[in-house]
Tab-separated table of C-alpha atoms and ligand atoms in Angstrom:
chain	number	residue	atom	x	y	z
A	1130	MET	CA	-135.188	46.628	-13.410
A	1131	PHE	CA	-131.379	46.481	-13.423
A	1132	TYR	CA	-129.993	43.691	-11.155
A	1133	LEU	CA	-126.439	44.299	-10.188
A	1134	VAL	CA	-124.334	41.807	-8.249
A	1135	VAL	CA	-121.405	43.291	-6.314
A	1136	PHE	CA	-118.995	40.513	-5.853
A	1137	GLY	CA	-115.760	40.102	-3.886
A	1138	PRO	CA	-114.167	38.825	-0.749
A	1139	PRO	CA	-114.859	40.347	2.710
A	1140	GLY	CA	-113.137	43.691	2.849
A	1141	ALA	CA	-113.142	44.114	-0.970
A	1142	GLY	CA	-115.068	47.374	-0.727
A	1143	LYS	CA	-118.517	46.065	-1.721
A	1144	GLY	CA	-120.331	48.204	0.923
A	1145	THR	CA	-118.307	51.364	0.115
A	1146	GLN	CA	-118.886	51.113	-3.631
A	1147	SER	CA	-122.617	50.156	-3.109
A	1148	ASP	CA	-122.989	53.495	-1.176
A	1149	LYS	CA	-121.635	55.404	-4.237
A	1150	ILE	CA	-123.866	53.446	-6.703
A	1151	ILE	CA	-126.884	54.152	-4.577
A	1152	GLU	CA	-126.025	57.886	-4.563
A	1153	LYS	CA	-125.477	58.090	-8.297
A	1154	TYR	CA	-128.082	55.688	-9.646
A	1155	GLY	CA	-130.693	55.646	-6.945
A	1156	PHE	CA	-130.720	51.840	-6.859
A	1157	ALA	CA	-132.190	49.913	-3.995
A	1158	HIS	CA	-129.601	48.034	-1.951
A	1159	ILE	CA	-129.778	44.531	-0.494
A	1160	SER	CA	-126.803	43.563	1.665
A	1161	THR	CA	-127.561	40.156	3.057
A	1162	GLY	CA	-124.838	40.702	5.775
A	1163	ASP	CA	-126.648	43.872	6.890
A	1164	VAL	CA	-130.053	42.064	6.857
A	1165	PHE	CA	-128.650	39.249	9.043
A	1166	ARG	CA	-127.015	41.717	11.436
A	1167	ALA	CA	-130.257	43.720	11.877
A	1168	ASN	CA	-132.106	40.426	12.508
A	1169	MET	CA	-129.536	39.407	15.080
A	1170	GLN	CA	-129.901	42.799	16.815
A	1171	GLU	CA	-133.726	42.427	16.865
A	1172	LYS	CA	-133.409	38.850	17.932
A	1173	THR	CA	-135.858	37.577	15.313
A	1174	GLU	CA	-136.053	33.934	14.539
A	1175	LEU	CA	-133.787	34.382	11.407
A	1176	GLY	CA	-131.348	36.387	13.506
A	1177	ILE	CA	-131.080	33.708	16.197
A	1178	LEU	CA	-130.696	31.012	13.574
A	1179	ALA	CA	-128.089	32.942	11.586
A	1180	GLN	CA	-125.941	34.183	14.445
A	1181	ASP	CA	-124.155	30.935	15.308
A	1182	TYR	CA	-122.848	30.741	11.766
A	1183	ILE	CA	-121.962	34.365	11.454
A	1184	ASN	CA	-120.146	34.592	14.760
A	1185	LYS	CA	-118.001	31.705	13.671
A	1186	GLY	CA	-117.277	33.247	10.265
A	1187	GLU	CA	-119.196	30.544	8.431
A	1188	LEU	CA	-121.747	31.024	5.641
A	1189	VAL	CA	-125.342	30.873	6.716
A	1190	PRO	CA	-127.011	27.853	5.115
A	1191	ASP	CA	-128.406	28.373	1.630
A	1192	ALA	CA	-132.044	27.563	2.425
A	1193	LEU	CA	-132.206	30.199	5.148
A	1194	THR	CA	-130.349	32.755	3.050
A	1195	ILE	CA	-132.350	32.219	-0.108
A	1196	ASP	CA	-135.591	32.453	1.851
A	1197	MET	CA	-134.554	35.836	3.288
A	1198	LEU	CA	-133.453	37.117	-0.069
A	1199	ILE	CA	-136.890	36.297	-1.631
A	1200	LYS	CA	-138.426	38.496	0.990
A	1201	GLU	CA	-135.949	41.369	0.494
A	1202	VAL	CA	-136.277	41.397	-3.295
A	1203	ALA	CA	-140.036	41.685	-2.927
A	1204	LYS	CA	-139.622	44.892	-0.960
A	1205	PHE	CA	-138.523	46.746	-4.095
A	1206	PRO	CA	-140.950	46.148	-6.813
A	1207	ASP	CA	-140.594	49.590	-8.383
A	1208	ALA	CA	-136.879	50.186	-7.993
A	1209	LYS	CA	-134.866	51.261	-11.056
A	1210	GLY	CA	-132.270	48.868	-10.029
A	1211	VAL	CA	-131.193	46.573	-7.204
A	1212	ILE	CA	-127.711	46.086	-5.878
A	1213	LEU	CA	-127.155	42.697	-4.456
A	1214	ASP	CA	-124.225	43.019	-2.055
A	1215	GLY	CA	-122.983	39.801	-0.528
A	1216	PHE	CA	-125.355	37.574	-2.409
A	1217	PRO	CA	-125.045	35.083	-4.057
A	1218	ARG	CA	-122.131	33.476	-2.134
A	1219	THR	CA	-122.627	29.898	-3.320
A	1220	VAL	CA	-123.462	28.362	-6.678
A	1221	PRO	CA	-126.904	26.980	-5.358
A	1222	GLN	CA	-127.584	30.626	-4.277
A	1223	ALA	CA	-126.743	31.933	-7.803
A	1224	GLU	CA	-129.051	29.214	-9.388
A	1225	ALA	CA	-131.805	30.080	-6.974
A	1226	LEU	CA	-131.446	33.801	-7.779
A	1227	ASP	CA	-131.776	33.041	-11.551
A	1228	GLN	CA	-134.958	31.157	-10.740
A	1229	ILE	CA	-136.376	33.826	-8.611
A	1230	LEU	CA	-135.755	36.623	-11.101
A	1231	ALA	CA	-136.986	34.411	-14.030
A	1232	GLY	CA	-140.284	34.202	-12.228
A	1233	GLU	CA	-140.440	38.002	-12.387
A	1234	ASN	CA	-139.250	38.173	-16.040
A	1235	GLN	CA	-136.024	39.647	-14.730
A	1236	LYS	CA	-132.338	38.577	-14.814
A	1237	VAL	CA	-128.992	39.457	-13.365
A	1238	ASP	CA	-127.630	42.143	-15.685
A	1239	LEU	CA	-124.138	42.682	-14.423
A	1240	VAL	CA	-121.690	41.119	-11.878
A	1241	LEU	CA	-119.019	43.481	-10.785
A	1242	GLN	CA	-116.076	41.671	-9.347
A	1243	LEU	CA	-113.800	43.663	-7.020
A	1244	ASP	CA	-110.476	41.890	-7.252
A	1245	VAL	CA	-108.423	42.348	-4.080
A	1246	THR	CA	-105.554	40.216	-2.720
A	1247	GLU	CA	-105.886	38.154	0.428
A	1248	LYS	CA	-103.212	40.307	2.099
A	1249	GLU	CA	-105.056	43.480	1.380
A	1250	VAL	CA	-108.375	42.065	2.607
A	1251	ARG	CA	-106.719	41.004	5.953
A	1252	ASP	CA	-105.203	44.520	6.361
A	1253	ARG	CA	-108.476	46.224	5.572
A	1254	ILE	CA	-110.572	44.139	7.975
A	1255	GLU	CA	-107.954	44.753	10.686
A	1256	GLN	CA	-108.439	48.472	10.185
A	1257	ARG	CA	-112.267	48.211	9.903
A	1258	ALA	CA	-112.408	46.158	13.156
A	1259	LYS	CA	-111.441	49.277	15.134
A	1260	VAL	CA	-114.576	51.129	13.944
A	1261	SER	CA	-117.089	48.599	12.616
A	1262	GLY	CA	-118.285	47.122	15.914
A	1263	ARG	CA	-118.723	43.961	14.051
A	1264	GLU	CA	-118.033	40.966	16.128
A	1265	ASP	CA	-116.866	38.901	13.186
A	1266	ASP	CA	-114.210	41.493	12.345
A	1267	GLN	CA	-112.516	41.311	15.756
A	1268	LYS	CA	-110.896	37.913	16.035
A	1269	ALA	CA	-108.252	36.838	13.566
A	1270	ALA	CA	-109.458	33.218	13.528
A	1271	ILE	CA	-113.016	34.350	12.477
A	1272	VAL	CA	-111.660	36.638	9.832
A	1273	GLU	CA	-109.581	33.718	8.445
A	1274	ARG	CA	-112.644	31.533	8.416
A	1275	ARG	CA	-114.513	34.171	6.394
A	1276	ILE	CA	-111.731	34.519	3.944
A	1277	GLY	CA	-111.550	30.730	3.671
A	1278	GLU	CA	-115.333	30.495	3.019
A	1279	TYR	CA	-114.811	32.954	0.211
A	1280	PHE	CA	-111.934	31.121	-1.471
A	1281	SER	CA	-113.577	27.640	-1.000
A	1282	LYS	CA	-117.205	28.296	-1.853
A	1283	THR	CA	-117.967	31.842	-2.998
A	1284	ILE	CA	-115.224	31.996	-5.746
A	1285	HIS	CA	-117.078	29.333	-7.767
A	1286	VAL	CA	-119.940	31.745	-8.341
A	1287	LEU	CA	-117.609	33.660	-10.706
A	1288	PRO	CA	-117.335	30.975	-13.543
A	1289	TYR	CA	-121.102	30.564	-13.139
A	1290	TYR	CA	-121.596	34.173	-14.262
A	1291	GLN	CA	-118.589	34.199	-16.569
A	1292	GLN	CA	-120.323	31.500	-18.646
A	1293	GLN	CA	-123.157	33.966	-18.990
A	1294	ASN	CA	-120.828	36.771	-19.981
A	1295	LYS	CA	-121.982	38.952	-17.107
A	1296	VAL	CA	-118.705	39.504	-15.217
A	1297	VAL	CA	-116.776	42.774	-15.323
A	1298	SER	CA	-113.609	42.440	-13.137
A	1299	LEU	CA	-112.000	45.489	-11.605
A	1300	ASN	CA	-108.916	45.976	-9.597
A	1301	GLY	CA	-110.339	46.697	-6.164
A	1302	ILE	CA	-107.097	48.209	-4.788
A	1303	GLY	CA	-106.612	51.889	-5.437
A	1304	ASP	CA	-108.451	55.209	-5.269
A	1305	ILE	CA	-112.059	54.699	-4.332
A	1306	ASP	CA	-113.342	57.292	-6.766
A	1307	GLN	CA	-111.268	55.956	-9.644
A	1308	ILE	CA	-112.627	52.492	-8.999
A	1309	PHE	CA	-116.081	54.011	-8.873
A	1310	ASP	CA	-115.547	55.616	-12.284
A	1311	GLN	CA	-114.893	52.133	-13.763
A	1312	ILE	CA	-117.934	50.808	-11.998
A	1313	SER	CA	-120.085	53.667	-13.514
A	1314	SER	CA	-118.710	52.919	-17.025
A	1315	ALA	CA	-119.647	49.249	-16.652
A	1316	ILE	CA	-123.155	50.083	-15.476
A	1317	ASP	CA	-123.636	52.747	-18.160
A	1318	ALA	CA	-122.647	50.306	-20.875
A	1319	ARG	CA	-125.385	47.844	-19.829
A	1320	ILE	CA	-128.219	49.900	-18.409
B	1128	AMP	P1	-120.987	40.480	5.095
B	1128	AMP	O1	-121.563	41.646	5.876
B	1128	AMP	O2	-121.441	40.440	3.750
B	1128	AMP	O3	-119.475	40.325	5.260
B	1128	AMP	O4	-121.610	39.143	5.730
B	1128	AMP	C1	-121.474	38.828	7.149
B	1128	AMP	C2	-121.744	37.372	7.365
B	1128	AMP	O5	-123.134	37.139	7.030
B	1128	AMP	C3	-121.001	36.400	6.463
B	1128	AMP	O6	-119.668	36.051	7.011
B	1128	AMP	C4	-121.960	35.152	6.534
B	1128	AMP	O7	-121.804	34.482	7.787
B	1128	AMP	C5	-123.303	35.874	6.488
B	1128	AMP	N1	-123.831	36.003	5.111
B	1128	AMP	C6	-123.967	37.215	4.483
B	1128	AMP	N2	-124.439	36.991	3.236
B	1128	AMP	C7	-124.448	35.638	3.059
B	1128	AMP	C8	-124.809	34.781	1.947
B	1128	AMP	N3	-125.248	35.259	0.741
B	1128	AMP	N4	-124.834	33.443	2.193
B	1128	AMP	C9	-124.401	32.889	3.412
B	1128	AMP	N5	-124.063	33.716	4.456
B	1128	AMP	C10	-124.055	35.028	4.259
């Protein structure tokens, strides 16, 4: 099974490009943000625990997130590939993922980094807020907190994977289809 991490700040285009990867490659898709939001809507125990963090723009604690991810990964035993969108977001999450996959004789095959400037991310989230219905897109202070979480915690995941030679960095600003062509080439080179 091909494990693909789609990596980048909020608003980098991870969801948009994941949709295109699903369409072309038929991979399963795990977006930890989507899973949290679905749980919040259904008011599950996980949703209730996660919502205080999410609505403040903070990362959900690792233990809770990793526990959830283990259950999500187990849902796709026969997938050709799995896209991890929004996970891992901390080094302990990356380490836990390596352990989880090693237990299944699997590994992370590729980390696609969508490189986007902070200004672009702010502009995009401002536009998305008009249509996303996401509470955490609406207030500037929360958006800033999310961007801050990315640049203080999540960015350190990149050297973790660079040491393993797994990162392909792409300019995430530009034509969606042209970016996707580069993503396809990176996947095709490793699949
Ligand atoms: P996203 O939809 O990926 O932007 O995620 C929305 C929110 O869900 C984030 O701002 C975090 O509060 C939470 N979240 C999603 N994925 C993770 C993760 N891997 N670790 C911690 N929190 C997460």
